[in-house]
Amino acid sequence: MDNAAKGAAAATAQERIPLLGMTLEQLRDVAAQEGLPRFTAQQIARWLYVQRVTDIDAMTNLGKAARARLKERYCVGREQPISAVRSADGTVKYLFDSHCGLDVEAVYIPDHDRATLCISSQAGCKMHCAFCMTGRQGFHGNLTAATIINQVLSVENSDRLTNIVFMGMGEPMDNLPAVLQAIEVLTAPWGLAWSPRRITVSSIGKLPELQTLLDQTQVHVAISLHSPRPAQRERLMPVEKAWPSRTVLDLLRGYDFAHQRRLSMEYIMWEGVNDTLEYADALARVLRGTDARVNLIRFHAIPGSDLRPCSRQRMEDFRDRLNQLGITATIRASRGEDIMAACGMLAGRNNSQNTDTEQ
């Protein structure tokens, strides 16, 4: 095939609609539109999410004519990462085409018997948090359920994943329809059949979308708080003005997080900003009645920011004070900083040229 023919074939493939990320009901609509039996949807779902095929021709229990009809308008939608870079600590950062003008990153974090994948929900972000590289890229577009699920299925060792966290690029509540659809695919018996307890969704607290997530799923929730003082939080996170943390916490008090479902507060610590014991006391007060645990996160310095990480001793003292006050607090282990894969460092850039690349 010459270059022109290859280009035409690629263009045609891009115009096809991905089946990946579709729910069973959507696949039933596809079957109906193509004149196929209703049970075909269940077969396609199994091929997509259990057998994890990458081509419609691999769906061998569908007739040849049925596969031909499907291929006229649809494709599986699986795409390999553009690149992968490996940290000294075993963390791997993958770069994917978002089809939104800015590539997106997913981070694989192995840890003994756990393997967590941190996935993105948007290309860039609208929230403009002062400490986050993603927000500095601006907003380029929402990922589809297909591009979200593709991150899960297309990383190396995908079959070994034990946990998924929506903590990559973007604000999940700002792309809630696609996030909810992806969660359905991840947890449904016809999909990947994961327990929702293996999934955590992070948010700055965008309402009312957060309430919808809480009502329609049983996934764990992590709220990016970072300061117990509203005026200071607004300087760090402009979203405080639109969705005050006080209102978000009031909402969360109406849900049961005392049993299997977990609520976490993300708290990045900065030297001289929010790292004193007075802040720990204030944080304990605002979290009263929420059943929240606190994840203390070391700040990973980013270019152009005056914020600086506080000392390990400060973090340990802060943690101990919270525990004394009845708030379960832990210090999150920092992973992947050497490859710009740690919390707040994702920017959708291909930096594989100086590290191992995997295709």
Short mmCIF file of C-alpha atoms in Angstrom, two decimals:
data_model
loop_
_atom_site.label_atom_id
_atom_site.label_comp_id
_atom_site.label_asym_id
_atom_site.label_seq_id
_atom_site.Cartn_x
_atom_site.Cartn_y
_atom_site.Cartn_z
CA MET A 1 0.00 0.00 0.00
CA ASP A 2 1.49 3.39 -1.02
CA ASN A 3 1.60 6.40 1.30
CA ALA A 4 -1.51 7.99 -0.19
CA ALA A 5 -3.51 4.81 0.30
CA LYS A 6 -2.23 4.46 3.87
CA GLY A 7 -3.24 8.04 4.59
CA ALA A 8 -6.72 7.48 3.19
CA ALA A 9 -7.13 4.31 5.23
CA ALA A 10 -6.03 6.12 8.39
CA ALA A 11 -8.46 8.96 7.72
CA THR A 12 -11.29 6.49 7.17
CA ALA A 13 -10.45 4.71 10.43
CA GLN A 14 -10.46 8.00 12.34
CA GLU A 15 -13.95 8.76 11.03
CA ARG A 16 -15.34 5.50 12.37
CA ILE A 17 -17.10 5.53 15.73
CA PRO A 18 -15.27 3.72 18.55
CA LEU A 19 -17.17 0.86 20.15
CA LEU A 20 -14.83 1.03 23.14
CA GLY A 21 -16.40 2.86 26.06
CA MET A 22 -19.95 2.10 24.97
CA THR A 23 -22.42 0.76 27.51
CA LEU A 24 -24.45 -2.38 26.88
CA GLU A 25 -27.49 -0.25 26.06
CA GLN A 26 -25.51 1.77 23.53
CA LEU A 27 -24.21 -1.43 21.96
CA ARG A 28 -27.80 -2.64 21.67
CA ASP A 29 -28.59 0.55 19.76
CA VAL A 30 -25.65 -0.17 17.46
CA ALA A 31 -26.89 -3.70 16.86
CA ALA A 32 -30.40 -2.44 16.09
CA GLN A 33 -29.11 0.20 13.69
CA GLU A 34 -27.07 -2.39 11.84
CA GLY A 35 -29.92 -4.90 11.67
CA LEU A 36 -28.20 -7.36 14.00
CA PRO A 37 -29.85 -9.48 16.72
CA ARG A 38 -30.15 -7.85 20.16
CA PHE A 39 -27.86 -10.47 21.75
CA THR A 40 -25.04 -9.24 19.48
CA ALA A 41 -24.54 -6.37 21.92
CA GLN A 42 -23.60 -8.79 24.69
CA GLN A 43 -21.18 -10.56 22.36
CA ILE A 44 -19.52 -7.28 21.37
CA ALA A 45 -19.24 -6.21 25.01
CA ARG A 46 -17.49 -9.45 25.85
CA TRP A 47 -15.05 -9.01 23.00
CA LEU A 48 -14.31 -5.42 24.02
CA TYR A 49 -14.00 -5.76 27.79
CA VAL A 50 -13.23 -9.42 28.54
CA GLN A 51 -11.32 -10.60 25.49
CA ARG A 52 -9.96 -7.08 24.92
CA VAL A 53 -9.72 -7.37 21.16
CA THR A 54 -8.30 -4.52 19.07
CA ASP A 55 -10.08 -5.26 15.79
CA ILE A 56 -13.67 -6.08 14.86
CA ASP A 57 -12.46 -9.00 12.71
CA ALA A 58 -11.33 -10.70 15.94
CA MET A 59 -14.98 -10.95 17.06
CA THR A 60 -15.21 -14.41 15.55
CA ASN A 61 -18.63 -15.44 16.88
CA LEU A 62 -20.14 -12.64 14.80
CA GLY A 63 -20.81 -13.61 11.21
CA LYS A 64 -18.55 -12.31 8.48
CA ALA A 65 -21.35 -10.16 7.06
CA ALA A 66 -22.12 -8.71 10.50
CA ARG A 67 -18.48 -7.81 11.02
CA ALA A 68 -18.33 -6.19 7.60
CA ARG A 69 -21.40 -4.07 8.38
CA LEU A 70 -19.94 -2.99 11.71
CA LYS A 71 -16.61 -2.05 10.14
CA GLU A 72 -18.28 0.35 7.72
CA ARG A 73 -19.17 2.73 10.57
CA TYR A 74 -17.35 1.51 13.66
CA CYS A 75 -13.94 0.54 14.96
CA VAL A 76 -12.85 -0.95 18.29
CA GLY A 77 -11.13 2.28 19.26
CA ARG A 78 -8.07 0.84 21.01
CA GLU A 79 -4.96 2.99 20.60
CA GLN A 80 -1.49 2.27 21.94
CA PRO A 81 0.31 4.92 23.98
CA ILE A 82 2.45 7.37 22.05
CA SER A 83 5.25 6.81 24.52
CA ALA A 84 6.06 5.52 27.99
CA VAL A 85 8.73 6.68 30.42
CA ARG A 86 9.85 4.72 33.45
CA SER A 87 10.85 6.14 36.83
CA ALA A 88 13.63 4.79 39.01
CA ASP A 89 10.92 3.74 41.50
CA GLY A 90 9.05 1.62 38.92
CA THR A 91 6.33 4.17 38.14
CA VAL A 92 5.53 4.42 34.42
CA LYS A 93 4.04 7.49 32.74
CA TYR A 94 2.14 6.89 29.49
CA LEU A 95 1.29 9.51 26.89
CA PHE A 96 -1.93 9.09 24.89
CA ASP A 97 -3.49 10.97 22.00
CA SER A 98 -6.57 12.74 23.38
CA HIS A 99 -7.77 13.90 19.93
CA CYS A 100 -8.27 17.31 21.58
CA GLY A 101 -5.03 19.01 20.56
CA LEU A 102 -3.16 18.22 23.78
CA ASP A 103 -1.96 14.73 24.61
CA VAL A 104 -2.90 13.29 28.00
CA GLU A 105 -1.02 11.20 30.51
CA ALA A 106 -1.80 8.16 32.62
CA VAL A 107 0.49 6.92 35.39
CA TYR A 108 1.01 3.28 36.39
CA ILE A 109 2.10 2.90 40.03
CA PRO A 110 3.17 -0.60 41.17
CA ASP A 111 3.37 -1.14 44.91
CA HIS A 112 3.92 -4.71 46.19
CA ASP A 113 0.55 -6.47 45.66
CA ARG A 114 -1.16 -3.32 44.34
CA ALA A 115 -1.00 -1.75 40.91
CA THR A 116 -2.76 1.58 40.57
CA LEU A 117 -3.44 3.46 37.35
CA CYS A 118 -3.97 7.20 37.59
CA ILE A 119 -6.06 8.23 34.57
CA SER A 120 -7.02 11.52 32.95
CA SER A 121 -10.52 12.76 32.18
CA GLN A 122 -9.72 15.96 30.26
CA ALA A 123 -7.00 17.36 28.04
CA GLY A 124 -5.81 20.24 30.17
CA CYS A 125 -8.04 21.76 32.84
CA LYS A 126 -10.21 24.84 33.48
CA MET A 127 -9.59 25.10 37.21
CA HIS A 128 -6.27 27.02 37.21
CA CYS A 129 -5.02 25.79 40.58
CA ALA A 130 -1.79 27.61 41.45
CA PHE A 131 0.15 24.41 42.19
CA CYS A 132 -0.80 22.27 39.19
CA MET A 133 1.00 21.93 35.86
CA THR A 134 -2.11 20.64 34.10
CA GLY A 135 -4.04 23.83 34.81
CA ARG A 136 -1.27 25.87 33.22
CA GLN A 137 -1.91 24.12 29.90
CA GLY A 138 -5.39 25.60 29.69
CA PHE A 139 -8.43 23.57 28.66
CA HIS A 140 -8.28 21.69 25.36
CA GLY A 141 -11.27 19.38 25.56
CA ASN A 142 -13.15 16.60 27.33
CA LEU A 143 -12.07 13.02 26.86
CA THR A 144 -14.69 10.56 25.67
CA ALA A 145 -15.53 7.37 27.53
CA ALA A 146 -13.55 5.62 24.78
CA THR A 147 -10.36 7.59 25.43
CA ILE A 148 -10.77 7.13 29.19
CA ILE A 149 -11.25 3.35 28.97
CA ASN A 150 -8.46 3.11 26.39
CA GLN A 151 -6.01 4.31 29.05
CA VAL A 152 -7.07 1.41 31.28
CA LEU A 153 -6.85 -1.28 28.62
CA SER A 154 -3.81 -0.12 26.66
CA VAL A 155 -1.12 0.26 29.32
CA GLU A 156 1.36 -2.52 29.87
CA ASN A 157 0.25 -4.88 32.66
CA SER A 158 -3.33 -3.70 32.31
CA ASP A 159 -4.51 -7.13 33.44
CA ARG A 160 -2.65 -6.69 36.75
CA LEU A 161 -4.35 -3.45 37.77
CA THR A 162 -5.94 -3.49 41.21
CA ASN A 163 -7.02 0.15 41.52
CA ILE A 164 -7.96 3.08 39.31
CA VAL A 165 -7.87 6.70 40.40
CA PHE A 166 -9.34 9.57 38.39
CA MET A 167 -6.54 11.88 39.52
CA GLY A 168 -4.76 12.58 36.26
CA MET A 169 -5.25 15.54 33.98
CA GLY A 170 -8.52 17.44 34.27
CA GLU A 171 -11.41 17.83 36.71
CA PRO A 172 -13.62 14.72 36.51
CA MET A 173 -16.76 16.60 37.57
CA ASP A 174 -16.27 18.95 34.62
CA ASN A 175 -16.66 15.95 32.29
CA LEU A 176 -19.15 13.98 34.34
CA PRO A 177 -21.17 12.25 31.56
CA ALA A 178 -18.06 10.59 30.13
CA VAL A 179 -16.71 9.78 33.61
CA LEU A 180 -19.99 8.16 34.66
CA GLN A 181 -20.09 6.16 31.43
CA ALA A 182 -16.52 5.00 31.99
CA ILE A 183 -17.34 3.99 35.57
CA GLU A 184 -20.31 1.97 34.29
CA VAL A 185 -18.04 0.14 31.84
CA LEU A 186 -15.50 -0.48 34.60
CA THR A 187 -18.02 -1.86 37.12
CA ALA A 188 -20.84 -3.50 35.13
CA PRO A 189 -21.02 -7.33 34.92
CA TRP A 190 -20.96 -7.07 31.11
CA GLY A 191 -17.92 -4.75 31.30
CA LEU A 192 -14.73 -5.08 33.31
CA ALA A 193 -16.76 -6.12 36.39
CA TRP A 194 -14.65 -4.21 38.89
CA SER A 195 -15.90 -3.45 42.37
CA PRO A 196 -16.53 0.31 42.72
CA ARG A 197 -14.38 0.09 45.87
CA ARG A 198 -11.37 -0.25 43.56
CA ILE A 199 -12.06 3.15 41.98
CA THR A 200 -11.44 6.61 43.43
CA VAL A 201 -12.60 9.83 41.79
CA SER A 202 -10.90 13.07 42.76
CA SER A 203 -12.59 16.47 42.56
CA ILE A 204 -12.12 20.07 43.59
CA GLY A 205 -15.76 19.88 44.73
CA LYS A 206 -17.68 21.04 41.66
CA LEU A 207 -21.38 21.11 42.50
CA PRO A 208 -23.95 19.80 41.65
CA GLU A 209 -21.97 17.26 39.62
CA LEU A 210 -20.33 15.91 42.76
CA GLN A 211 -23.75 15.15 44.20
CA THR A 212 -24.69 13.29 41.02
CA LEU A 213 -21.54 11.16 41.29
CA LEU A 214 -22.31 10.39 44.93
CA ASP A 215 -25.91 9.44 44.14
CA GLN A 216 -25.26 7.36 41.03
CA THR A 217 -22.11 5.45 42.01
CA GLN A 218 -20.43 3.83 45.00
CA VAL A 219 -16.86 4.78 44.10
CA HIS A 220 -14.52 6.33 46.65
CA VAL A 221 -14.27 10.11 46.58
CA ALA A 222 -11.24 12.33 47.18
CA ILE A 223 -11.63 16.09 47.57
CA SER A 224 -8.79 18.49 46.81
CA LEU A 225 -8.96 20.74 49.88
CA HIS A 226 -5.40 21.99 50.59
CA SER A 227 -6.42 24.69 53.07
CA PRO A 228 -9.03 24.92 55.85
CA ARG A 229 -9.20 28.70 55.37
CA PRO A 230 -11.53 29.79 52.54
CA ALA A 231 -9.71 33.03 51.65
CA GLN A 232 -6.39 31.23 51.37
CA ARG A 233 -7.93 28.33 49.45
CA GLU A 234 -9.39 30.80 46.96
CA ARG A 235 -5.93 32.22 46.29
CA LEU A 236 -4.63 28.71 45.67
CA MET A 237 -7.75 27.38 43.98
CA PRO A 238 -10.01 29.97 42.29
CA VAL A 239 -12.86 27.43 42.33
CA GLU A 240 -13.36 28.19 46.03
CA LYS A 241 -15.28 31.29 44.95
CA ALA A 242 -17.73 29.31 42.82
CA TRP A 243 -17.96 26.19 45.02
CA PRO A 244 -17.00 27.05 48.61
CA SER A 245 -15.40 24.22 50.53
CA ARG A 246 -17.87 24.82 53.36
CA THR A 247 -20.78 24.02 51.01
CA VAL A 248 -18.97 20.95 49.66
CA LEU A 249 -18.32 19.62 53.16
CA ASP A 250 -21.95 20.21 54.13
CA LEU A 251 -22.99 18.07 51.17
CA LEU A 252 -20.54 15.30 52.10
CA ARG A 253 -21.88 15.12 55.66
CA GLY A 254 -25.12 13.80 54.18
CA TYR A 255 -23.48 10.61 52.89
CA ASP A 256 -22.29 7.47 54.65
CA PHE A 257 -18.52 7.11 54.49
CA ALA A 258 -18.18 5.21 57.75
CA HIS A 259 -18.30 1.76 56.17
CA GLN A 260 -17.01 0.45 52.82
CA ARG A 261 -17.13 3.67 50.85
CA ARG A 262 -14.25 6.03 51.61
CA LEU A 263 -13.94 9.81 51.65
CA SER A 264 -10.47 11.37 51.51
CA MET A 265 -9.23 14.92 51.70
CA GLU A 266 -6.17 15.73 49.61
CA TYR A 267 -3.89 18.18 51.40
CA ILE A 268 -0.68 19.36 49.72
CA MET A 269 1.68 20.92 52.23
CA TRP A 270 3.71 24.03 51.46
CA GLU A 271 6.43 25.57 53.56
CA GLY A 272 5.16 28.60 55.44
CA VAL A 273 1.73 28.40 53.84
CA ASN A 274 -0.40 25.65 55.43
CA ASP A 275 2.04 23.46 57.36
CA THR A 276 1.76 24.58 61.01
CA LEU A 277 -0.06 22.83 63.82
CA GLU A 278 -2.56 25.69 63.86
CA TYR A 279 -3.56 24.61 60.38
CA ALA A 280 -3.90 21.03 61.56
CA ASP A 281 -6.25 22.20 64.31
CA ALA A 282 -8.28 24.25 61.84
CA LEU A 283 -8.44 21.33 59.39
CA ALA A 284 -9.73 19.01 62.12
CA ARG A 285 -12.45 21.52 62.95
CA VAL A 286 -13.73 21.91 59.39
CA LEU A 287 -13.74 18.14 58.82
CA ARG A 288 -15.77 17.38 61.94
CA GLY A 289 -18.72 15.14 61.06
CA THR A 290 -17.50 14.07 57.62
CA ASP A 291 -15.84 10.67 58.31
CA ALA A 292 -12.99 11.91 56.11
CA ARG A 293 -9.43 10.74 56.26
CA VAL A 294 -6.62 13.06 55.16
CA ASN A 295 -3.90 12.31 52.63
CA LEU A 296 -0.93 14.60 53.24
CA ILE A 297 0.96 15.15 50.00
CA ARG A 298 4.44 16.50 49.53
CA PHE A 299 4.48 19.37 47.05
CA HIS A 300 6.42 18.71 43.87
CA ALA A 301 7.95 21.99 42.76
CA ILE A 302 6.87 23.19 39.32
CA PRO A 303 8.49 25.87 37.13
CA GLY A 304 7.43 29.44 37.82
CA SER A 305 5.90 28.78 41.23
CA ASP A 306 7.03 30.37 44.50
CA LEU A 307 5.48 27.53 46.49
CA ARG A 308 7.94 25.22 48.20
CA PRO A 309 7.59 21.80 49.85
CA CYS A 310 7.74 21.71 53.63
CA SER A 311 10.05 19.39 55.55
CA ARG A 312 9.30 15.74 56.25
CA GLN A 313 9.35 16.53 59.97
CA ARG A 314 6.63 19.15 59.49
CA MET A 315 4.50 16.63 57.65
CA GLU A 316 4.97 14.03 60.38
CA ASP A 317 4.10 16.52 63.12
CA PHE A 318 1.01 17.62 61.16
CA ARG A 319 -0.06 14.00 60.69
CA ASP A 320 0.43 13.19 64.36
CA ARG A 321 -1.62 16.20 65.46
CA LEU A 322 -4.51 15.22 63.19
CA ASN A 323 -4.41 11.65 64.50
CA GLN A 324 -4.45 12.98 68.07
CA LEU A 325 -7.54 15.00 67.18
CA GLY A 326 -9.36 11.92 65.87
CA ILE A 327 -8.73 12.50 62.15
CA THR A 328 -7.05 9.58 60.37
CA ALA A 329 -4.15 11.07 58.44
CA THR A 330 -1.37 9.48 56.40
CA ILE A 331 1.51 10.81 54.34
CA ARG A 332 1.18 9.71 50.76
CA ALA A 333 4.35 8.23 49.29
CA SER A 334 5.69 10.35 46.45
CA ARG A 335 6.14 8.39 43.22
CA GLY A 336 7.46 9.24 39.78
CA GLU A 337 8.81 12.71 40.48
CA ASP A 338 11.91 12.08 38.35
CA ILE A 339 9.72 11.64 35.25
CA MET A 340 7.26 14.46 36.05
CA ALA A 341 4.59 11.91 36.94
CA ALA A 342 3.92 12.91 40.56
CA CYS A 343 0.89 14.77 41.89
CA GLY A 344 0.38 18.11 40.10
CA MET A 345 3.10 17.52 37.49
CA LEU A 346 1.13 16.10 34.53
CA ALA A 347 1.30 18.36 31.48
CA GLY A 348 0.67 16.17 28.43
CA ARG A 349 4.19 16.41 27.05
CA ASN A 350 6.22 13.77 25.26
CA ASN A 351 9.38 13.55 27.34
CA SER A 352 10.41 10.06 26.29
CA GLN A 353 13.49 11.12 24.40
CA ASN A 354 15.74 10.85 27.47
CA THR A 355 14.25 7.71 28.97
CA ASP A 356 13.13 4.24 28.02
CA THR A 357 10.39 4.25 25.42
CA GLU A 358 7.84 1.48 25.04
CA GLN A 359 5.41 1.03 22.21
#
